[in-house]
Coordinates of C-alpha atoms in Angstrom, one line a residue:
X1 CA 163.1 -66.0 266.3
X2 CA 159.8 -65.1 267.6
X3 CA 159.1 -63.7 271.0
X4 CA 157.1 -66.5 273.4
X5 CA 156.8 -64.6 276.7
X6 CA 153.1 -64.1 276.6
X7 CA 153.8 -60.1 278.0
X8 CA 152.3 -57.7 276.8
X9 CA 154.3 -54.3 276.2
X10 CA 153.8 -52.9 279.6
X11 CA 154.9 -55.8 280.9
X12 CA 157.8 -56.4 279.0
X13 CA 158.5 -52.4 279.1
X14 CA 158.6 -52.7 282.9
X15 CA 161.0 -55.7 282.7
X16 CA 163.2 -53.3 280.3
X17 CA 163.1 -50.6 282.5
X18 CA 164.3 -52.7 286.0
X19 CA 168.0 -51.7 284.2
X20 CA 167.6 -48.3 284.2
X21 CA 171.5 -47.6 283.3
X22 CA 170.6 -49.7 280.2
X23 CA 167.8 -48.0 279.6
X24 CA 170.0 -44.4 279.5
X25 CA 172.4 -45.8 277.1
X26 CA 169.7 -47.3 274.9
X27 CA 168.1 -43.7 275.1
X28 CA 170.7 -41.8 274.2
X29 CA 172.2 -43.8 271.5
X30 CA 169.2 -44.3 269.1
X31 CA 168.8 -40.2 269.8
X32 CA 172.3 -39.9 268.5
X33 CA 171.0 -42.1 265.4
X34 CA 168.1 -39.5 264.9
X35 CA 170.5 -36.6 265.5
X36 CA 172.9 -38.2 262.1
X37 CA 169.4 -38.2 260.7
X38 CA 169.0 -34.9 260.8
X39 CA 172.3 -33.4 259.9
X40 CA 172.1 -35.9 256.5
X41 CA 168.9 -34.7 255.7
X42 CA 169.6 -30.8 256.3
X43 CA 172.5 -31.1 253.6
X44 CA 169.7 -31.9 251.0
X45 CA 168.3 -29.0 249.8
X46 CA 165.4 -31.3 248.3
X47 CA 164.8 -32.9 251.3
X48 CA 161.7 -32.5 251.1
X49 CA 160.6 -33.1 247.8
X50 CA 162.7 -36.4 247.5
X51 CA 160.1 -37.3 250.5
X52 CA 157.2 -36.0 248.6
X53 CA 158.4 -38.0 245.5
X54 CA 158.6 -41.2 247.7
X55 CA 155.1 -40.8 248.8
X56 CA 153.4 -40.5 245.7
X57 CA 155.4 -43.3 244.0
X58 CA 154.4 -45.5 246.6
X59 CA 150.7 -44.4 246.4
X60 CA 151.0 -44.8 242.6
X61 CA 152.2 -48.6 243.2
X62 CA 150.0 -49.6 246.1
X63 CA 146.8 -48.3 243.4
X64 CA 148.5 -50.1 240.4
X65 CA 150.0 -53.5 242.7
X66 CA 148.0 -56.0 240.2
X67 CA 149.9 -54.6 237.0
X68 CA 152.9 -54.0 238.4
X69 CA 153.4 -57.1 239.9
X70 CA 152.4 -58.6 236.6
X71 CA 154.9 -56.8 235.0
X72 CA 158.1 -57.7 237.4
X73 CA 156.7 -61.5 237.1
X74 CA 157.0 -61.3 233.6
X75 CA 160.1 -59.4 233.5
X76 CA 162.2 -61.4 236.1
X77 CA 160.9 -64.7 234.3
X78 CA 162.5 -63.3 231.0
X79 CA 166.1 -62.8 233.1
X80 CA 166.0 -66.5 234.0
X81 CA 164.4 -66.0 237.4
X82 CA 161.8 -68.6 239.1
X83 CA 159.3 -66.6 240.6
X84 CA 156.5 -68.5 243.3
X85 CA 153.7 -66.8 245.0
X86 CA 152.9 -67.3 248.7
X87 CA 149.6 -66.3 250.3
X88 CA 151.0 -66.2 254.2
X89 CA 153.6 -67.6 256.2
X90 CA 153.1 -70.9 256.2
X91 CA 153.3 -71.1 252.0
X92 CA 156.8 -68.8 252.0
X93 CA 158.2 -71.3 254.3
X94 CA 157.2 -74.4 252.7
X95 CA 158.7 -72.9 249.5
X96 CA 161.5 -72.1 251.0
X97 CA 162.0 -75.8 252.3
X98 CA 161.1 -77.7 249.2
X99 CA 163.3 -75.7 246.8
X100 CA 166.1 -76.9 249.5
X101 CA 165.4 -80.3 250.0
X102 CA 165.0 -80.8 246.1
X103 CA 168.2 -80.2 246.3
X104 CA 169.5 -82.2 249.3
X105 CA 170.5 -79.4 251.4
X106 CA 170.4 -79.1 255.2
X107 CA 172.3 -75.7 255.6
X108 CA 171.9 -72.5 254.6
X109 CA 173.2 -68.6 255.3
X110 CA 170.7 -65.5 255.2
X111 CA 171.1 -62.3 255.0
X112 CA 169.2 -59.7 257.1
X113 CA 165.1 -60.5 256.3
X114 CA 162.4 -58.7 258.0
X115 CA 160.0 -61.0 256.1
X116 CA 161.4 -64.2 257.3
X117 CA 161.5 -63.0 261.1
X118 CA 157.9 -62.0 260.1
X119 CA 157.4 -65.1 258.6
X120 CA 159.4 -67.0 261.3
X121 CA 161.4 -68.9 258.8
X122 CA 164.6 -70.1 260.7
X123 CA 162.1 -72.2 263.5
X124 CA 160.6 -73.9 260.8
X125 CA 163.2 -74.9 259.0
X126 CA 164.9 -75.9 262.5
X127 CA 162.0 -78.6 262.6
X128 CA 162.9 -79.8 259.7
X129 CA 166.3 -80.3 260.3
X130 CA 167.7 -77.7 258.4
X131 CA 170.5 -75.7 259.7
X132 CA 170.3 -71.5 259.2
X133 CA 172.8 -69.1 260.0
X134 CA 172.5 -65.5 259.8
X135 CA 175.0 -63.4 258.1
X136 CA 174.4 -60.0 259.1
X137 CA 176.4 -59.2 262.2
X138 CA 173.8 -57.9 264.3
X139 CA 171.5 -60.5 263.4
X140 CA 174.3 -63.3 264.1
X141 CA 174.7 -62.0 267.7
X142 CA 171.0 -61.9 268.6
X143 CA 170.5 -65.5 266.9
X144 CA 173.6 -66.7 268.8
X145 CA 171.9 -64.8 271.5
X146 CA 168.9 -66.6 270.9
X147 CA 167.0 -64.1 271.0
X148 CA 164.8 -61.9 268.0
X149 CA 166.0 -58.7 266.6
X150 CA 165.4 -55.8 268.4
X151 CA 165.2 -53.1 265.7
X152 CA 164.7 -53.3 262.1
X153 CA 168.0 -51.8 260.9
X154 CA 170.1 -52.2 264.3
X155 CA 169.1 -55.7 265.1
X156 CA 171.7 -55.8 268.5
X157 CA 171.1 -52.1 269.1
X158 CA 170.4 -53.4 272.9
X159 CA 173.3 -55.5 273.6
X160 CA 176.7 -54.0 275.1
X161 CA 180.0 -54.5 273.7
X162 CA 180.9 -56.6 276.9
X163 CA 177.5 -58.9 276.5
X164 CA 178.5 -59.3 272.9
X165 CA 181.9 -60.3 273.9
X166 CA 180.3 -63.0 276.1
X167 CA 178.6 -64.1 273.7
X168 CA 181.4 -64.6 271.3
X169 CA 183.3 -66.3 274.1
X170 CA 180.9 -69.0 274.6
X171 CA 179.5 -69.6 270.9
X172 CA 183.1 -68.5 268.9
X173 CA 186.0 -69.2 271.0
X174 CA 187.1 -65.6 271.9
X175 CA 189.1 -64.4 274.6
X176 CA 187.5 -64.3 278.0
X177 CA 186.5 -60.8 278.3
X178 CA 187.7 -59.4 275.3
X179 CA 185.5 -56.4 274.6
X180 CA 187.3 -54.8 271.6
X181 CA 184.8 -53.7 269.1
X182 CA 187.8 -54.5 266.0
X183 CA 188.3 -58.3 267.6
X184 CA 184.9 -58.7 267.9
X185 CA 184.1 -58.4 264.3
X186 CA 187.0 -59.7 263.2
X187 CA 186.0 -62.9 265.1
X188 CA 182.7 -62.8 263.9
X189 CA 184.4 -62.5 260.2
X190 CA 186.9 -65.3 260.2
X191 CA 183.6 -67.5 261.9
X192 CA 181.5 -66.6 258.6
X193 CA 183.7 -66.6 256.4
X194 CA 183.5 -70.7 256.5
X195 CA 180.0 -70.0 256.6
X196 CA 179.6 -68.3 253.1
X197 CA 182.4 -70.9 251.4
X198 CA 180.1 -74.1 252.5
X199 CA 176.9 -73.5 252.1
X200 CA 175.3 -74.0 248.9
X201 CA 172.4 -71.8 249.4
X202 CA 171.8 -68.6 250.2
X203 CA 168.4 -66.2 251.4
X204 CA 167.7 -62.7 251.0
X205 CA 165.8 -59.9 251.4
X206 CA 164.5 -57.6 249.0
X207 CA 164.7 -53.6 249.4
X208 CA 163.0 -52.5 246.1
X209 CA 162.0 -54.9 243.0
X210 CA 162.0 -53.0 240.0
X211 CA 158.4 -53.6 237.5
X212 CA 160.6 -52.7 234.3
X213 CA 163.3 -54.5 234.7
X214 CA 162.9 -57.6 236.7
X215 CA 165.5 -56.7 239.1
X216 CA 166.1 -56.3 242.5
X217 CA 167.9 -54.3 245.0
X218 CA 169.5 -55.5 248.3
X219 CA 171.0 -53.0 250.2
X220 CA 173.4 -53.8 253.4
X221 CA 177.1 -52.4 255.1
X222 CA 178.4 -55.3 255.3
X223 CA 178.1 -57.1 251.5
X224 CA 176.7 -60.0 253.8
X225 CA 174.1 -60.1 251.1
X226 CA 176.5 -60.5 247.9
X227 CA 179.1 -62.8 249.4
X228 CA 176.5 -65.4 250.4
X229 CA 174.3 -65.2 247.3
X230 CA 177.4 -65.0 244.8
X231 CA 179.0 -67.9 246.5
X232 CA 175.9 -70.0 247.0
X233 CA 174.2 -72.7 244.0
X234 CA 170.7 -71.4 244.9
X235 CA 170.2 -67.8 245.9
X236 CA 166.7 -67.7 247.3
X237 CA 164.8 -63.7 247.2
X238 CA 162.1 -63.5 249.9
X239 CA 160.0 -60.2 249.6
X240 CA 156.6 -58.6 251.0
X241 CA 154.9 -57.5 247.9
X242 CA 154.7 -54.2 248.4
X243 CA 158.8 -53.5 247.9
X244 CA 157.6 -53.2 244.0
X245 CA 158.9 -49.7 242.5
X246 CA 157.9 -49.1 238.6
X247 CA 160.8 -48.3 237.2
X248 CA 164.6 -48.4 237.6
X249 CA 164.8 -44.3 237.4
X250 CA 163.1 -44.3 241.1
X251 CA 165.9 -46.4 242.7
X252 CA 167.7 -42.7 242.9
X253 CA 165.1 -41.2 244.6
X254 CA 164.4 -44.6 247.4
X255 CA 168.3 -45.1 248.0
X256 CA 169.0 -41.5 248.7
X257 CA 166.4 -41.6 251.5
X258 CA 166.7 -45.0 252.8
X259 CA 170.0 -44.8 254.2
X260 CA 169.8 -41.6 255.3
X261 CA 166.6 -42.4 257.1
X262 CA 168.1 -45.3 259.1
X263 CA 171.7 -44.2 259.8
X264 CA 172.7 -40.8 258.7
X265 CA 174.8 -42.5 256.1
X266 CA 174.5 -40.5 252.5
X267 CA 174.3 -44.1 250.5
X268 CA 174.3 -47.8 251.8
X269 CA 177.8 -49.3 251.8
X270 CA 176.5 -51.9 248.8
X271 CA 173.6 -51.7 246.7
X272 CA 173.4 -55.0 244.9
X273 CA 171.4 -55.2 241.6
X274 CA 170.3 -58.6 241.1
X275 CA 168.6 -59.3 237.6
X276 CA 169.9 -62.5 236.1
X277 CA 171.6 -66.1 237.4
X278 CA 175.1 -67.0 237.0
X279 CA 175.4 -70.0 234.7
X280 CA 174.7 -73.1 236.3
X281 CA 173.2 -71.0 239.3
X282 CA 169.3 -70.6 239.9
X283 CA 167.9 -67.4 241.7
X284 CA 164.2 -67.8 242.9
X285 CA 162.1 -65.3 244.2
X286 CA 159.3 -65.9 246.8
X287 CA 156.4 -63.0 246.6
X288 CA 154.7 -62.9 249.8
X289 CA 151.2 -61.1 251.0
X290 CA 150.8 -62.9 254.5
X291 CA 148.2 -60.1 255.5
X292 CA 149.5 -57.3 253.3
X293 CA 146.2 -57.6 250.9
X294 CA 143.8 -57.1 254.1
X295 CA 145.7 -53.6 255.0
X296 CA 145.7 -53.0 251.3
X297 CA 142.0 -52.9 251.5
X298 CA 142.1 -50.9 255.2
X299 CA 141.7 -47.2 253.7
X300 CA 142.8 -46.0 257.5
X301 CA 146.2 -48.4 256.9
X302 CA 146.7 -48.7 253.6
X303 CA 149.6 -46.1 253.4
X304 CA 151.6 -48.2 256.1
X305 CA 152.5 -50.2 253.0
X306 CA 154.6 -47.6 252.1
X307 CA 157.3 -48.2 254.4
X308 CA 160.9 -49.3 253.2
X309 CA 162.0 -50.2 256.7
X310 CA 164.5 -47.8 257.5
X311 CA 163.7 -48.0 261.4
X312 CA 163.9 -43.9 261.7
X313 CA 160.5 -44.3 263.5
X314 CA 161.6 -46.1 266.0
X315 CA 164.7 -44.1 266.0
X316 CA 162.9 -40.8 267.4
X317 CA 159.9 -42.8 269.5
X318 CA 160.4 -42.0 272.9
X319 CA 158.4 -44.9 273.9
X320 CA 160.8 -47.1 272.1
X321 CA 163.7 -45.8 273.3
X322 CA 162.5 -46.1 276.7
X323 CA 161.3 -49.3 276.2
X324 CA 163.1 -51.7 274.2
X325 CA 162.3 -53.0 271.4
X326 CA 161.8 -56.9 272.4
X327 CA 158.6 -54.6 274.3
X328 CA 156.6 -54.9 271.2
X329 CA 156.9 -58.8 271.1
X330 CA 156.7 -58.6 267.3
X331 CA 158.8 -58.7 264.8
X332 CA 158.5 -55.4 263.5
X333 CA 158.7 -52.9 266.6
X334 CA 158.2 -49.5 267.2
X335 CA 155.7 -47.1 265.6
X336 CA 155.0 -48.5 262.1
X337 CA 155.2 -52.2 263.6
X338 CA 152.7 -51.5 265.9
X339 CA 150.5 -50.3 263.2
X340 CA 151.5 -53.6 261.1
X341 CA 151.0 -56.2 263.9
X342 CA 147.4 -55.7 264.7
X343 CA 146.4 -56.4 261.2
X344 CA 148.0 -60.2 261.3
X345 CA 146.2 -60.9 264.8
X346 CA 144.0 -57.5 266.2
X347 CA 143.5 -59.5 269.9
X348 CA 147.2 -60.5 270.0
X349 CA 148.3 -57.1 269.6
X350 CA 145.6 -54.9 270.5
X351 CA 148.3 -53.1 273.3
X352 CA 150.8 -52.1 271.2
X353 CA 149.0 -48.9 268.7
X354 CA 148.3 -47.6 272.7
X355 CA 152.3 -47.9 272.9
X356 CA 152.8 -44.2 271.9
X357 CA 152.3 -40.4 273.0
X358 CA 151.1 -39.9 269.8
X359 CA 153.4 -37.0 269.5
X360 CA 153.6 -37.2 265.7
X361 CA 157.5 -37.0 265.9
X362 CA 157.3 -40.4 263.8
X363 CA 155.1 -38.9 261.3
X364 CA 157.9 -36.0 260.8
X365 CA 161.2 -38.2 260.5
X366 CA 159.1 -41.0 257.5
X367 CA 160.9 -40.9 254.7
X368 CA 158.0 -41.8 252.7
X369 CA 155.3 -39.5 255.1
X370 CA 153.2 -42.2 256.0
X371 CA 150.8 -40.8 259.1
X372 CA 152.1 -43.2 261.7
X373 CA 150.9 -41.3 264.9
X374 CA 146.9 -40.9 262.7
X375 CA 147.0 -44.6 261.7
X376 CA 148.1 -45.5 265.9
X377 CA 145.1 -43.3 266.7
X378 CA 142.8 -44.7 264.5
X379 CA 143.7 -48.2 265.2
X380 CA 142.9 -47.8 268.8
X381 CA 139.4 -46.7 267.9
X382 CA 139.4 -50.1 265.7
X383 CA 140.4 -52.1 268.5
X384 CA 137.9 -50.7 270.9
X385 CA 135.0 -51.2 268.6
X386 CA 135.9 -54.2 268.1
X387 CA 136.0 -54.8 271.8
X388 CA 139.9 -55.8 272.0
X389 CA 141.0 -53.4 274.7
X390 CA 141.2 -54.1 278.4
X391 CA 137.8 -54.3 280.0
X392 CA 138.8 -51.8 282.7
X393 CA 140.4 -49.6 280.4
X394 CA 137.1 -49.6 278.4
X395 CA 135.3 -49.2 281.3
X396 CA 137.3 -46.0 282.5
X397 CA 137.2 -44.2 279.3
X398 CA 132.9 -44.8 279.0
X399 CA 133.1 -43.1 282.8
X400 CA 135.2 -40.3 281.2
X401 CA 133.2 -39.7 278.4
X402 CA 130.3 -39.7 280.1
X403 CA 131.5 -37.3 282.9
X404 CA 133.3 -35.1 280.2
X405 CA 129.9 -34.7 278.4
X406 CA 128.1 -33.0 281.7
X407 CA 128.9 -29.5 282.6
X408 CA 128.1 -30.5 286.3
X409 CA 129.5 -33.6 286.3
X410 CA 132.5 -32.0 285.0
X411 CA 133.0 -29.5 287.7
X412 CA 132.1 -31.6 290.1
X413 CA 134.8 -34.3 289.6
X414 CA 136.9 -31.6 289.0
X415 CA 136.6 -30.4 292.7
X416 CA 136.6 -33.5 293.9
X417 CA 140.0 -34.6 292.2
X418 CA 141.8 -31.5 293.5
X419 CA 140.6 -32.4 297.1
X420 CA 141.4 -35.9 296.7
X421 CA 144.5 -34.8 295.5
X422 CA 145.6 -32.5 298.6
X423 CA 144.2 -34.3 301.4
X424 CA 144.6 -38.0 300.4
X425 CA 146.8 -38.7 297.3
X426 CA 147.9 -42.3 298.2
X427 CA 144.2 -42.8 296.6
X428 CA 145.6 -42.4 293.6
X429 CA 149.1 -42.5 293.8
X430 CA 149.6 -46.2 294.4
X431 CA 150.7 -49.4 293.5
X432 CA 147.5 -50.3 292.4
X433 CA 147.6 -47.1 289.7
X434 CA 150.0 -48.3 286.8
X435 CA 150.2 -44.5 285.9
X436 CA 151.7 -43.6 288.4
X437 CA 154.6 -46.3 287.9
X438 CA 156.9 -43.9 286.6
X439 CA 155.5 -40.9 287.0
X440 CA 155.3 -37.8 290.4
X441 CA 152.4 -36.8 291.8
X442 CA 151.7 -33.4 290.6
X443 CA 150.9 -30.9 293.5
X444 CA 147.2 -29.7 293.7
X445 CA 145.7 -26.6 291.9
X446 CA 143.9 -24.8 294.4
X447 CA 141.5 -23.7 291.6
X448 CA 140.5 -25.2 287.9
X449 CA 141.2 -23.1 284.9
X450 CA 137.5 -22.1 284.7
X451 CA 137.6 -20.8 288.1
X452 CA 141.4 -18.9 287.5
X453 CA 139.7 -17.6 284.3
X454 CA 136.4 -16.3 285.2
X455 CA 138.1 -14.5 288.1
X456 CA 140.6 -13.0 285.6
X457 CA 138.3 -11.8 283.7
X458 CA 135.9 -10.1 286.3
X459 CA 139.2 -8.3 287.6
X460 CA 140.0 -7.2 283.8
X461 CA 136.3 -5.4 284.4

């Protein structure tokens, strides 16, 4: 479900943040994510190297995509699997619908897809009267919800137990007030569990398609994923093209970091291999760029393509955690989605590479070392070239440049901040000065650094 409000992440950040016990919780529980991170990560002795490994077989098939998606084409077609090629959006979903209504179906269940929120796959297929329910827990709540997944991995990461069990209450019958995590999900359970034995198709993501084999590789906790595809006549594959490993041998090095990554967990709870249909089944796969060959060709953003969605970005941001992830009003949040979203549409999302402290702490947690805080840097440069940032933003930093490039200038404004600053800092401490929104006034220096230093040094003499 896409977000519609129109906001952009300051606003919706400052919407987030009117709840601020909400905003505690949210806080504290994605740190205790990152903390699982680190204790998972710290029992691997090759740590390191497994994320070294990652990186270079990712470079290796973003400089070799042509052949190797060549080979998997070739390969999967061989195991009986229809493969279709979709420039953007708008071809994955008519796909999508036509291999559905050849077949005179108006419901389906998915599985968690990134691609299809990114895509926005479930609207369109609401227009045409097709009915799609998601299967992954989180992803059912927000949907029933109606709202868009929060966080890549942790779709309901925002919600409360009580909220959920409102929700329930309304959309599945529950108790009035029940708030029991074990009820809850068996509620949600018995509910999809008609779900997977009626419908007659089923959509998935794709976590790594393998070049040699023709395979693929769904990974989930809740077998979501398996019980709708096994069960289903159709089981449709939607993937960006970029989840393309070379061979089968590198799954070991992917799934040991993915999971870990994300959760803390040491493997995903199922790891489904998909490679050939059942008799009488069909499995089709739907290859989509929809932008990915434009960041391919970015040098700055090319390694962004890298990334196997684990969500441990987001995980450490403090911006994210502080802010929500519905801030980021794409699908995608956090750190690597902001640096994916500006190349769909640079003026629609020109705010959110500025939504970071650029304090690298993404960078470090990547499984697959992409240089998320460089690419957010370099991206802002981008989208003030281009002329996409605020006019008074653009505006302030030309006045600060050119101040910061005159000695005198330099010292002047200098003294005449730290006056300002003592005599009359309503000036700048006001509603007027978003800065300031969240942040104290710090109390005046009575001297700069240059002053405090020169007069060190002459007392040194």
């Amino acid at each position: 479900m896409s977000n519609v409000t129109g906001k952009s992440h300051p606003e919706l950040a400052a919407d987030f943040n009117k709840d601020e016990p909400r905003v505690d919780w949210h806080d504290e529980t994605l740190w205790w994510v990152r903390a699982k991170r680190d204790i998972a990560a710290h029992k691997l002795p090759e740590w390191e190297l497994l994320r070294e490994t990652a990186s270079q077989i990712k470079h290796n098939v973003l400089s070799n995509l042509y052949t190797y998606l060549q080979q998997f084409e070739a390969n999967a077609q061989k195991n009986g699997v229809v493969v279709h090629w979709a420039a953007d959006a708008a071809e994955h979903n008519q796909i999508v619908h036509k291999l559905l209504s050849d077949k005179g179906i108006n419901r389906m269940v998915k599985s968690k897809s990134m691609l299809t929120e990114e895509c926005h796959l479930n609207e369109y297929l609401k227009e045409h009267g097709i009915d799609v329910i998601d299967s992954d827990l989180g992803e059912r709540i927000v949907q029933l919800a109606g709202e868009p997944p929060s966080h890549i991995v942790l779709p309901c990461i925002h919600k409360k137990k009580e909220e959920i069990g409102d929700i329930f209450h309304e959309h599945l019958g529950s108790a009035k007030g029940e708030s029991d995590p074990k009820i809850l999900t068996e509620t949600a359970r018995q509910h999809l569990r008609e779900v997977f034995l009626t419908r007659r198709a089923a959509l998935t993501g794709v976590n790594f398609a393998v070049a040699e084999t023709g395979e693929f590789v769904i990974c989930t906790n809740e077998g979501n994923a398996d019980m709708g595809a096994h069960l289903a006549e159709i089981h449709i594959a939607s993937m960006g093209f970029e989840k393309i490993i070379p061979e089968r041998k590198h799954l070991g090095v992917f799934l040991r970091l993915l999971t870990r990554s994300a959760t803390g967990q040491p493997i995903t709870t199922y790891s489904s291999h998909f490679k050939k249909p059942q008799e009488g089944r069909e499995i089709h796969i739907v290859i989509v760029d929809n932008g990915r060959s434009i960041q391919l060709g970015r040098e700055d953003f090319r390694n962004s393509l890298k990334c196997i969605r684990c969500g441990a970005c987001m995980n450490t941001c403090p911006v994210y955690r502080k802010s929500g992830g519905h801030s980021y009003h794409t699908a995608i949040a956090g750190p690597i989605g902001s640096i994916l979203a500006p190349n769909l549409d640079m003026k629609k999302y020109a705010d959110l590479p500025f939504a970071s402290t650029l304090c690298g702490s993404c960078s470090n947690v990547c499984p697959v070392k992409i240089n998320i805080h460089e690419q957010l840097y370099a991206w802002r440069q981008v989208i003030v070239k281009e002329g996409y940032s605020p006019a008074s933003k653009t505006a302030a930093m030309k006045a600060m440049a050119f101040t910061l490039s005159s000695p005198v200038l330099y010292r002047s404004a200098g003294k005449m901040g730290r006056v300002v600053f003592k005599y009359a800092p309503f000036a700048v401490n006001n509603k007027l000065n978003p800065w300031y929104k969240h942040r104290e006034m710090p109390k005046a220096p009575e001297q700069s650094f240059g002053e405090w230093y020169s007069k060190r040094k002459e007392g040194q003499n």
